Each structure stands twice: as structure tokens, then as C-alpha cells.
Short mmCIF file of C-alpha atoms in Angstrom, two decimals:
data_model
loop_
_atom_site.label_atom_id
_atom_site.label_comp_id
_atom_site.label_asym_id
_atom_site.label_seq_id
_atom_site.Cartn_x
_atom_site.Cartn_y
_atom_site.Cartn_z
CA MET A 1 -43.83 8.07 26.96
CA GLU A 2 -41.07 6.17 28.70
CA ARG A 3 -41.98 5.06 32.24
CA GLU A 4 -40.32 6.57 35.28
CA GLY A 5 -38.44 4.07 37.45
CA ARG A 6 -35.09 2.46 38.07
CA ALA A 7 -33.36 -0.55 36.55
CA GLY A 8 -30.43 -2.59 37.74
CA GLY A 9 -27.50 -4.11 35.84
CA ALA A 10 -24.75 -1.52 35.50
CA ALA A 11 -21.38 -2.21 36.83
CA SER A 12 -21.02 1.31 38.11
CA GLY A 13 -24.33 1.17 39.99
CA GLU A 14 -28.02 1.42 39.54
CA LEU A 15 -29.38 2.74 36.21
CA VAL A 16 -32.10 5.36 35.92
CA THR A 17 -34.66 6.02 33.09
CA ILE A 18 -34.31 8.82 30.63
CA GLY A 19 -36.76 10.78 32.62
CA GLU A 20 -34.88 10.57 35.83
CA PHE A 21 -31.63 11.27 33.95
CA ALA A 22 -33.10 14.27 32.28
CA ARG A 23 -33.90 15.67 35.72
CA LEU A 24 -30.38 15.02 37.05
CA SER A 25 -28.51 16.29 33.94
CA ARG A 26 -30.95 19.29 33.37
CA LEU A 27 -31.35 18.18 29.76
CA SER A 28 -34.75 17.42 28.14
CA ALA A 29 -35.62 13.85 27.16
CA LYS A 30 -35.84 15.18 23.56
CA ALA A 31 -32.31 16.46 23.77
CA LEU A 32 -31.05 13.14 25.16
CA ARG A 33 -32.63 11.20 22.38
CA ARG A 34 -31.04 13.63 19.85
CA TYR A 35 -27.62 13.24 21.52
CA ASP A 36 -28.03 9.35 21.41
CA GLU A 37 -28.83 9.46 17.72
CA LEU A 38 -25.64 11.60 17.10
CA GLY A 39 -23.40 9.34 19.24
CA LEU A 40 -22.65 12.18 21.75
CA LEU A 41 -24.28 10.56 24.63
CA ARG A 42 -25.20 6.94 24.46
CA PRO A 43 -27.47 5.28 27.12
CA ALA A 44 -25.84 2.68 29.37
CA LEU A 45 -28.65 0.23 28.32
CA VAL A 46 -31.38 0.03 25.80
CA ASP A 47 -34.06 -2.44 26.57
CA PRO A 48 -34.26 -4.78 23.53
CA VAL A 49 -38.00 -5.42 24.05
CA ASN A 50 -39.49 -1.99 24.56
CA GLY A 51 -36.61 0.24 23.55
CA TYR A 52 -36.51 2.15 26.79
CA ARG A 53 -33.23 3.95 27.43
CA TYR A 54 -31.49 3.73 30.87
CA TYR A 55 -28.48 5.80 31.96
CA ASP A 56 -25.80 5.51 34.48
CA PRO A 57 -25.85 8.33 37.01
CA ALA A 58 -22.01 8.49 36.42
CA GLN A 59 -22.89 9.90 32.99
CA VAL A 60 -24.39 13.04 34.42
CA GLU A 61 -21.11 15.06 34.31
CA GLY A 62 -20.63 14.19 30.57
CA ALA A 63 -24.20 15.12 29.87
CA ARG A 64 -23.76 18.45 31.59
CA LEU A 65 -20.57 19.15 29.57
CA VAL A 66 -22.43 18.60 26.31
CA ALA A 67 -25.19 21.01 27.57
CA TRP A 68 -22.60 23.65 28.49
CA LEU A 69 -20.81 23.40 25.22
CA ARG A 70 -24.02 23.79 23.28
CA ARG A 71 -24.73 26.96 25.33
CA ILE A 72 -21.51 28.58 24.12
CA GLY A 73 -22.53 27.79 20.55
CA MET A 74 -20.06 24.90 19.87
CA PRO A 75 -21.18 22.76 16.81
CA LEU A 76 -22.26 19.24 17.66
CA ASN A 77 -19.55 17.58 15.55
CA ARG A 78 -16.87 19.57 17.44
CA ILE A 79 -18.51 18.62 20.74
CA GLY A 80 -18.21 14.94 19.85
CA ARG A 81 -14.45 15.43 19.63
CA VAL A 82 -14.30 17.38 22.90
CA VAL A 83 -16.16 14.79 25.04
CA ALA A 84 -13.91 11.97 23.75
CA LEU A 85 -10.85 13.77 25.23
CA ASP A 86 -9.44 13.61 28.73
CA ALA A 87 -10.01 16.70 30.89
CA GLY A 88 -6.77 18.48 30.04
CA ALA A 89 -7.07 18.06 26.28
CA ALA A 90 -10.72 18.97 26.39
CA ALA A 91 -9.79 22.21 28.25
CA VAL A 92 -7.33 23.07 25.50
CA GLU A 93 -9.83 22.36 22.80
CA ILE A 94 -12.47 24.55 24.39
CA ARG A 95 -10.03 27.39 24.88
CA ALA A 96 -9.04 27.18 21.27
CA TYR A 97 -12.67 27.19 20.14
CA TRP A 98 -13.50 30.21 22.31
CA ALA A 99 -10.52 32.07 21.18
CA ARG A 100 -11.62 31.62 17.60
CA VAL A 101 -15.06 32.97 18.51
CA GLU A 102 -13.55 35.96 20.24
CA ALA A 103 -11.19 36.57 17.24
CA GLU A 104 -14.17 36.54 14.85
CA THR A 105 -16.12 38.81 17.16
CA ALA A 106 -13.26 41.27 17.42
CA ALA A 107 -12.90 41.42 13.62
CA ARG A 108 -16.60 42.15 13.29
CA ARG A 109 -16.39 44.77 16.07
CA ASP A 110 -13.40 46.49 14.27
CA LEU A 111 -15.28 46.45 10.95
CA ALA A 112 -18.40 47.89 12.67
CA MET A 113 -16.49 50.67 14.38
CA TYR A 114 -14.76 51.50 11.10
CA LEU A 115 -18.02 51.80 9.36
CA VAL A 116 -19.62 53.87 12.13
CA ASP A 117 -16.57 56.29 12.05
CA HIS A 118 -16.56 56.45 8.22
CA LEU A 119 -20.26 57.01 7.90
CA SER A 120 -20.30 59.71 10.65
CA ALA A 121 -17.42 61.58 8.96
CA GLU A 122 -18.84 61.37 5.55
CA GLY A 123 -22.46 62.27 6.59
CA GLY A 124 -23.72 58.92 5.34
CA THR A 125 -22.12 59.23 1.92
CA MET A 126 -19.20 56.94 0.98
CA SER A 127 -16.42 59.19 -0.39
CA ARG A 128 -14.49 58.39 -3.54
CA MET A 129 -10.85 57.46 -3.38
CA PRO A 130 -8.31 59.28 -5.54
CA ASP A 131 -7.70 57.68 -8.94
CA ASN A 132 -4.95 55.13 -9.04
CA ALA A 133 -2.60 55.58 -11.94
CA GLU A 134 -0.78 52.65 -13.68
CA ASN A 135 2.28 51.70 -11.58
CA LYS A 136 5.57 52.63 -13.11
CA GLY A 137 7.88 50.36 -11.00
CA SER A 138 8.67 46.80 -11.91
CA SER A 139 6.47 44.40 -9.99
CA GLY A 140 8.22 42.09 -7.51
CA SER A 141 11.72 43.59 -7.37
CA ALA A 142 13.19 44.41 -3.97
CA GLY A 143 13.59 48.09 -3.47
CA SER A 144 11.16 49.11 -6.24
CA ALA A 145 9.10 52.18 -5.84
CA GLY A 146 5.48 52.43 -7.03
CA SER A 147 4.21 55.76 -8.16
CA VAL A 148 0.49 56.14 -7.37
CA GLY A 149 -0.81 59.76 -7.34
CA ALA A 150 1.18 62.01 -4.88
CA LEU A 151 2.47 59.07 -2.81
CA ALA A 152 4.42 55.94 -3.34
CA ILE A 153 5.97 52.99 -1.49
CA ARG A 154 9.61 52.02 -1.53
CA CYS A 155 10.00 48.46 -0.43
CA ALA A 156 12.14 45.30 -0.08
CA ALA A 157 11.58 41.69 1.00
CA LEU A 158 13.85 38.93 2.11
CA THR A 159 13.50 35.29 3.32
CA ASP A 160 16.05 33.08 5.05
CA ILE A 161 16.12 29.39 5.87
CA GLY A 162 17.53 30.03 9.32
CA VAL A 163 20.09 28.03 11.13
CA VAL A 164 18.13 24.85 12.06
CA ARG A 165 15.54 24.14 9.34
CA THR A 166 16.56 22.25 6.17
CA VAL A 167 13.63 23.64 4.17
CA ASN A 168 12.29 27.13 3.76
CA GLN A 169 8.52 27.22 3.84
CA ASP A 170 8.37 31.03 4.29
CA ALA A 171 7.65 33.43 1.46
CA ALA A 172 7.85 37.16 1.08
CA PHE A 173 7.19 39.75 -1.55
CA ALA A 174 7.70 43.45 -2.12
CA GLY A 175 6.31 45.25 -5.02
CA PRO A 176 4.85 48.67 -5.97
CA ARG A 177 1.28 47.62 -5.03
CA LEU A 178 1.84 44.60 -2.71
CA LEU A 179 3.80 43.72 0.41
CA ALA A 180 3.38 40.25 1.85
CA VAL A 181 4.83 37.60 4.06
CA ALA A 182 3.51 34.00 4.48
CA ASP A 183 4.67 31.26 6.81
CA GLY A 184 3.79 27.79 5.59
CA PHE A 185 3.49 24.70 7.64
CA GLY A 186 2.90 20.88 7.04
CA GLU A 187 3.88 18.76 4.13
CA GLY A 188 2.83 21.27 1.64
CA GLY A 189 3.84 24.32 3.55
CA ALA A 190 6.24 25.81 0.96
CA GLU A 191 3.55 25.42 -1.80
CA ALA A 192 0.85 27.01 0.49
CA SER A 193 2.86 30.14 1.36
CA ALA A 194 3.90 30.66 -2.26
CA ALA A 195 0.36 30.15 -3.58
CA ALA A 196 -1.12 32.61 -1.04
CA ILE A 197 1.26 35.40 -2.16
CA GLU A 198 0.89 34.50 -5.86
CA ALA A 199 -2.86 34.88 -5.48
CA LEU A 200 -2.51 38.42 -4.40
CA LYS A 201 -0.20 39.60 -7.23
CA PRO A 202 -2.79 39.90 -9.92
CA SER A 203 -4.84 42.26 -7.72
CA THR A 204 -5.52 45.41 -9.77
CA TRP A 205 -8.46 46.70 -7.78
CA GLY A 206 -8.49 50.48 -7.67
CA ARG A 207 -6.29 50.82 -10.74
CA ASP A 208 -8.85 51.79 -13.24
CA GLY A 209 -10.77 54.27 -11.29
CA ALA A 210 -11.76 55.72 -7.96
CA LEU A 211 -13.03 53.24 -5.32
CA SER A 212 -15.13 53.99 -2.26
CA ALA A 213 -14.04 52.79 1.11
CA ALA A 214 -16.78 50.18 0.98
CA ASP A 215 -15.66 48.96 -2.45
CA LEU A 216 -12.08 48.62 -1.12
CA LEU A 217 -13.19 46.59 1.82
CA ASN A 218 -15.14 44.32 -0.57
CA ALA A 219 -12.03 43.97 -2.79
CA LEU A 220 -9.96 42.95 0.20
CA GLU A 221 -12.46 40.33 1.07
CA ASP A 222 -12.38 38.98 -2.47
CA THR A 223 -8.56 39.03 -2.36
CA ALA A 224 -8.54 36.97 0.87
CA ASP A 225 -10.95 34.46 -0.65
CA SER A 226 -8.71 34.09 -3.69
CA ALA A 227 -5.66 33.37 -1.54
CA ALA A 228 -7.66 30.74 0.50
CA ARG A 229 -8.74 28.98 -2.76
CA ALA A 230 -5.10 29.16 -4.09
CA VAL A 231 -3.80 27.42 -0.86
CA ARG A 232 -6.37 24.63 -1.03
CA ASP A 233 -5.45 24.00 -4.69
CA ALA A 234 -1.74 24.00 -3.90
CA VAL A 235 -1.89 21.48 -1.08
CA ALA A 236 -4.54 19.23 -2.64
CA PRO A 237 -1.91 16.71 -3.90
CA CYS A 238 -0.62 16.20 -0.32
CA GLU A 239 -1.40 12.99 1.46
CA ALA A 240 -2.99 14.98 4.30
CA PRO A 241 -4.02 18.36 2.79
CA ASP A 242 -5.88 19.36 5.95
CA GLY A 243 -2.52 19.36 7.78
CA SER A 244 -0.80 21.89 5.44
CA GLY A 245 -1.42 25.59 5.16
CA THR A 246 0.04 29.02 5.77
CA THR A 247 -0.25 32.23 7.66
CA LEU A 248 -0.64 35.40 5.49
CA THR A 249 -0.09 39.06 6.32
CA ALA A 250 -0.28 41.38 3.30
CA MET A 251 -0.78 45.03 2.56
CA LEU A 252 -2.08 46.24 -0.81
CA TRP A 253 -1.36 49.83 -1.82
CA THR A 254 -4.24 52.01 -3.04
CA GLY A 255 -2.44 55.29 -3.55
CA SER A 256 -3.48 56.90 -0.24
CA ARG A 257 -4.31 53.96 2.06
CA LEU A 258 -2.95 50.39 2.63
CA GLY A 259 -5.52 47.51 2.63
CA LEU A 260 -4.54 44.89 5.23
CA VAL A 261 -5.24 41.14 4.87
CA HIS A 262 -4.14 39.14 7.96
CA ILE A 263 -4.51 35.54 9.23
CA GLY A 264 -2.27 33.57 11.54
CA ASP A 265 0.67 34.72 13.60
CA SER A 266 2.76 36.60 11.13
CA ARG A 267 2.74 40.20 12.00
CA ALA A 268 2.59 43.79 10.61
CA TYR A 269 4.17 46.73 12.44
CA LEU A 270 4.12 50.47 11.87
CA LEU A 271 7.00 52.76 12.66
CA ARG A 272 5.68 56.27 13.00
CA GLY A 273 7.10 59.08 15.10
CA GLY A 274 9.96 56.91 16.24
CA GLU A 275 7.61 54.42 17.87
CA LEU A 276 6.94 50.88 16.61
CA PHE A 277 3.40 49.70 16.85
CA ARG A 278 2.03 46.24 16.09
CA ILE A 279 -1.11 46.67 13.98
CA THR A 280 -2.13 43.12 13.71
CA HIS A 281 -3.53 40.56 16.35
CA ASP A 282 -2.04 37.00 16.36
CA HIS A 283 -4.66 34.26 15.74
CA SER A 284 -2.95 31.86 18.12
CA LEU A 285 -3.62 30.04 21.39
CA VAL A 286 -0.92 31.87 23.23
CA GLN A 287 -2.33 35.26 22.13
CA SER A 288 -5.84 34.19 23.40
CA MET A 289 -4.35 33.39 26.75
CA ILE A 290 -2.76 36.80 26.86
CA ASP A 291 -6.15 38.33 26.00
CA ASP A 292 -8.05 36.55 28.67
CA GLY A 293 -5.33 37.35 31.37
CA SER A 294 -4.18 33.69 31.96
CA LEU A 295 -0.74 34.55 30.47
CA SER A 296 1.35 37.69 30.62
CA PRO A 297 3.17 38.98 27.51
CA GLU A 298 6.40 38.32 29.33
CA GLU A 299 5.36 34.74 30.18
CA ALA A 300 4.18 34.24 26.54
CA SER A 301 7.71 34.75 25.25
CA SER A 302 8.81 31.56 27.08
CA HIS A 303 5.62 29.58 26.86
CA PRO A 304 6.54 25.94 26.42
CA GLY A 305 3.54 24.89 24.48
CA PRO A 306 3.42 24.46 20.59
CA ALA A 307 2.61 27.43 18.40
CA LEU A 308 -1.04 26.48 17.93
CA LEU A 309 -2.82 28.57 15.32
CA LEU A 310 -6.45 29.40 15.74
CA LYS A 311 -6.80 30.62 12.20
CA ALA A 312 -4.82 30.02 9.02
CA LEU A 313 -5.18 29.39 5.32
CA VAL A 314 -5.41 25.46 5.10
CA GLY A 315 -6.17 22.79 2.63
CA GLU A 316 -9.29 21.64 4.41
CA ALA A 317 -12.60 22.77 2.70
CA TRP A 318 -14.65 23.79 5.72
CA PRO A 319 -18.46 24.02 6.03
CA ALA A 320 -19.78 27.41 5.30
CA ALA A 321 -20.31 28.51 8.89
CA VAL A 322 -16.86 27.59 9.88
CA ALA A 323 -15.23 29.07 6.81
CA VAL A 324 -16.75 32.50 7.57
CA ALA A 325 -15.44 32.31 11.17
CA CYS A 326 -12.01 31.45 9.84
CA ARG A 327 -11.68 34.24 7.19
CA PRO A 328 -8.73 36.62 7.31
CA ASP A 329 -9.06 39.96 9.00
CA VAL A 330 -9.33 42.83 6.49
CA ARG A 331 -9.22 46.49 7.08
CA LEU A 332 -7.95 49.85 5.71
CA GLN A 333 -4.87 51.61 7.08
CA GLU A 334 -4.39 55.32 6.75
CA VAL A 335 -0.86 56.27 5.78
CA LEU A 336 1.39 59.28 6.32
CA VAL A 337 4.60 60.24 4.46
CA GLY A 338 7.47 58.94 6.51
CA ASP A 339 5.63 55.79 7.73
CA ARG A 340 7.74 52.55 7.69
CA TYR A 341 5.98 49.29 7.65
CA LEU A 342 7.31 45.85 8.63
CA LEU A 343 5.65 42.58 7.85
CA CYS A 344 7.35 39.46 9.27
CA SER A 345 6.89 35.76 10.02
CA ASP A 346 7.18 34.44 13.60
CA GLY A 347 10.63 33.31 12.67
CA LEU A 348 11.62 36.93 13.50
CA SER A 349 9.11 38.09 15.95
CA ALA A 350 9.35 35.09 18.17
CA VAL A 351 13.09 35.29 18.65
CA VAL A 352 13.76 39.08 18.50
CA ASP A 353 12.06 41.26 21.04
CA THR A 354 10.26 44.40 20.04
CA ALA A 355 12.85 46.81 21.36
CA ASP A 356 15.54 45.24 19.13
CA LEU A 357 13.17 45.19 16.21
CA ARG A 358 12.55 48.89 16.60
CA THR A 359 16.23 49.73 16.83
CA ALA A 360 16.91 47.76 13.61
CA VAL A 361 14.03 49.33 11.73
CA VAL A 362 14.83 52.90 12.90
CA ALA A 363 18.61 52.48 12.19
CA ALA A 364 18.21 51.33 8.63
CA ASP A 365 18.58 53.96 5.91
CA ASP A 366 16.27 52.23 3.45
CA PRO A 367 14.03 49.05 3.23
CA GLU A 368 16.83 46.95 1.72
CA GLU A 369 19.20 47.64 4.70
CA ALA A 370 16.25 47.00 7.05
CA VAL A 371 15.43 43.50 5.83
CA ARG A 372 19.18 42.54 5.87
CA ARG A 373 19.41 43.81 9.46
CA LEU A 374 16.29 41.95 10.60
CA VAL A 375 17.28 38.58 9.11
CA GLY A 376 20.73 39.13 10.70
CA LEU A 377 19.11 39.60 14.10
CA ALA A 378 17.02 36.35 13.76
CA ARG A 379 20.17 34.34 12.88
CA GLU A 380 22.13 35.94 15.75
CA ALA A 381 19.29 34.74 18.02
CA GLY A 382 19.79 31.16 16.86
CA GLY A 383 17.74 31.10 13.81
CA PRO A 384 15.42 28.26 14.88
CA ASP A 385 12.89 28.90 12.19
CA ASN A 386 12.54 30.19 8.58
CA VAL A 387 12.39 33.98 8.45
CA ALA A 388 10.37 36.20 6.14
CA CYS A 389 10.25 39.97 6.28
CA ALA A 390 9.20 42.84 4.12
CA VAL A 391 9.70 46.59 4.71
CA ALA A 392 8.04 49.51 2.96
CA ASP A 393 8.54 53.30 3.30
CA VAL A 394 5.75 55.73 2.32
CA VAL A 395 7.37 58.42 0.32
CA VAL A 396 6.37 61.46 -1.89
CA GLU A 397 6.40 60.46 -5.49
#
């Protein structure tokens, strides 16, 4: 046991033993030794003869911060980065961490509620989805129609470099079974966005037979994992692969439902009954500030800070626990004849307000006209970023 007492010699004042510091900081001596070993909280002095640890009382605030961060579940390696920052930067880092936790919790909540509703409706038996016949449309062509059962989608996609950028890192795709947009960033952004969408194209789940809702959700998870691996492979040659990645918002057609895969701040909207609804939730710092009430939607449109993403597909291979928390959202979307879906990157949604988006989507006679109108609106607004958009109509075969 290390003795109680005091020791002199610190420039900032009298040092205290680990026992006294444990009392002041409300941390156990065992925890303090552990944090010393990890480099999170070094003693001010270690006696070279007996190895006793002595702390400066001025370290109490830092020790309490470490304890509080542990209470919210922050991993020790991330705590090490936070405590090394100044107060303002540490606050931003903590907000970003907690927003990611809330986003993951919300995704699990939505899935849990879906399963509760589904099992309640089916009396505990997973229903079988209608058989999905082979598509007759040509994959990948704008304006193609995919015939699947009684319903089909008619779709188009378009990307634009914008007015300011010199490289287009956005990607978009519209085919009889897939609608997708991706917004790349970093050195390998263009490769990342293209790889994410390309990884979804071979998806043929549901084509060869009926799938239950549970099977569809599992297939969506597998699809999201494939996209994540494809992005890592695509940006691996970059000098800093962990700084490159992409958002991804995609919808896969099953014949009676759309499976949604979403990560980042690209968006999906549904036009139904003349109203335009956003059906995705941005994984961004600004959105987290809106969620916790510290920023209004009106203030968010002019927020001066950078577009910091809380979740995206990136080149970094994360530890398992982090990778699970950063997986894309997946869910099933029921469709009705007459629905019109819009997927877009923030090069459109960040510069064109929702009312103007709705007007353009409503006024267009078909998806091809819609994507042209939308890209035109982004350019009229200054075109500060690349633009990607895809539009699909649900029609009777």
C-alpha cells in the first residue's frame, strides 16, 4: 500500500499521494494506476526509490474528465485524444462521439420497432415476399423501367461537377433494381463513391425466390458490408486512406418494397400525395446539434462550421466494436403506385431548400426531366459542390 501524506516539489504547488488524489478526483487508486499505464493520466512525480506516485492537485479536473468520459462509454483510446485537446476542441469531439452513439441507438430502435410491428402483424410468423422475376430492363441506363411482378420502377440519374469544383467525386446510378448516390471525399473520393455503388450492382437477392422480411434485412446488411469493403479496397493505394471515403444512400427494389441503405449526409426523399418527405437522417454534426436542440433547422442552413460527418464509408479498418457502431442504416420501405423517390448528395440539398426541391420534383413529367431540373437548380444556386441525384417512379408494370 502506498502511504498517505504529502510531498513537495511541484512548481504548481504541493503534491499529494495517490490515495489523497483518489479522494479528490473520486477515482480509485486502481483506476489511477491503470490510467497511468495507458498514458491517460500521468503522475506529476514518481519516487525513483519506492515507486510511489504523487499528483498535482491541479490535475484533478483532468482526472474527473477522464472519469466522466468513461461513464458515457467512450473508449480509452479516444479519451486519450480528447484529454489532449483544448476545451473547445474537446467539446466538439465529445459532441461528435455522443451523436454517433445516439445515431446507432436510433438505428437499433427503428429496427426493433419494425420487428415488433412486423411480428405483431404476422402473429409471430415471417411472411414470404412475392417472387421476384428476372428484370427485363437494361441495367444502369437512365430512364429504364424494371418489371418485377405487378409493379416496376422507372428511373433516371445524373451527376454534375458544379460551378466551383474541378473534380467530380459524386456518383449516381439508376437501374431496374438499384437507385444510388454517393458523395466521395478526400484524395480517393471519386474512387470511393464509384466503388460503393459498383458493389451494390451485383446484388441479386430476392430474384430467385420469395424472401421473408427478415431475409431481406439480412441481405441489406450484407450489401452494406460489401460496399464498405469495396471502399476500403478502392482507397487503399492512397497515401492517407483513412482520410478518404464516401457517403452512400441507395434503394434496392424487391418487387413490392424498397430496401434502403444509408450512411452519411446524402439523402432520400419520398414524394407522396403532393408532399415531399425526407426519409433518411443525416449522420452529421450539424444534424446532431439540431437533434439535441442546440441548433434550429433554420440556423443549420447557414451554420459556418465544416460539414463534419459522424458516419461514412471510409478507408480505415476499424476495430469490431467501432465498425458495428458505424454501419449504415438499413430498413425496408413500403411503396405505393405513384410514389416518386429522390436520392441526392448534399451538393443539392445543402443549396436548394426543400420547398424548391418539392416544386421541381412535382413539376417534372418523368424522372429524366426531374434530374435535369434538380441539377439546374443546384447550378443556379452557385453550384459550390458536386451534385448527384437519382429519381424513381413506382409504376404499374
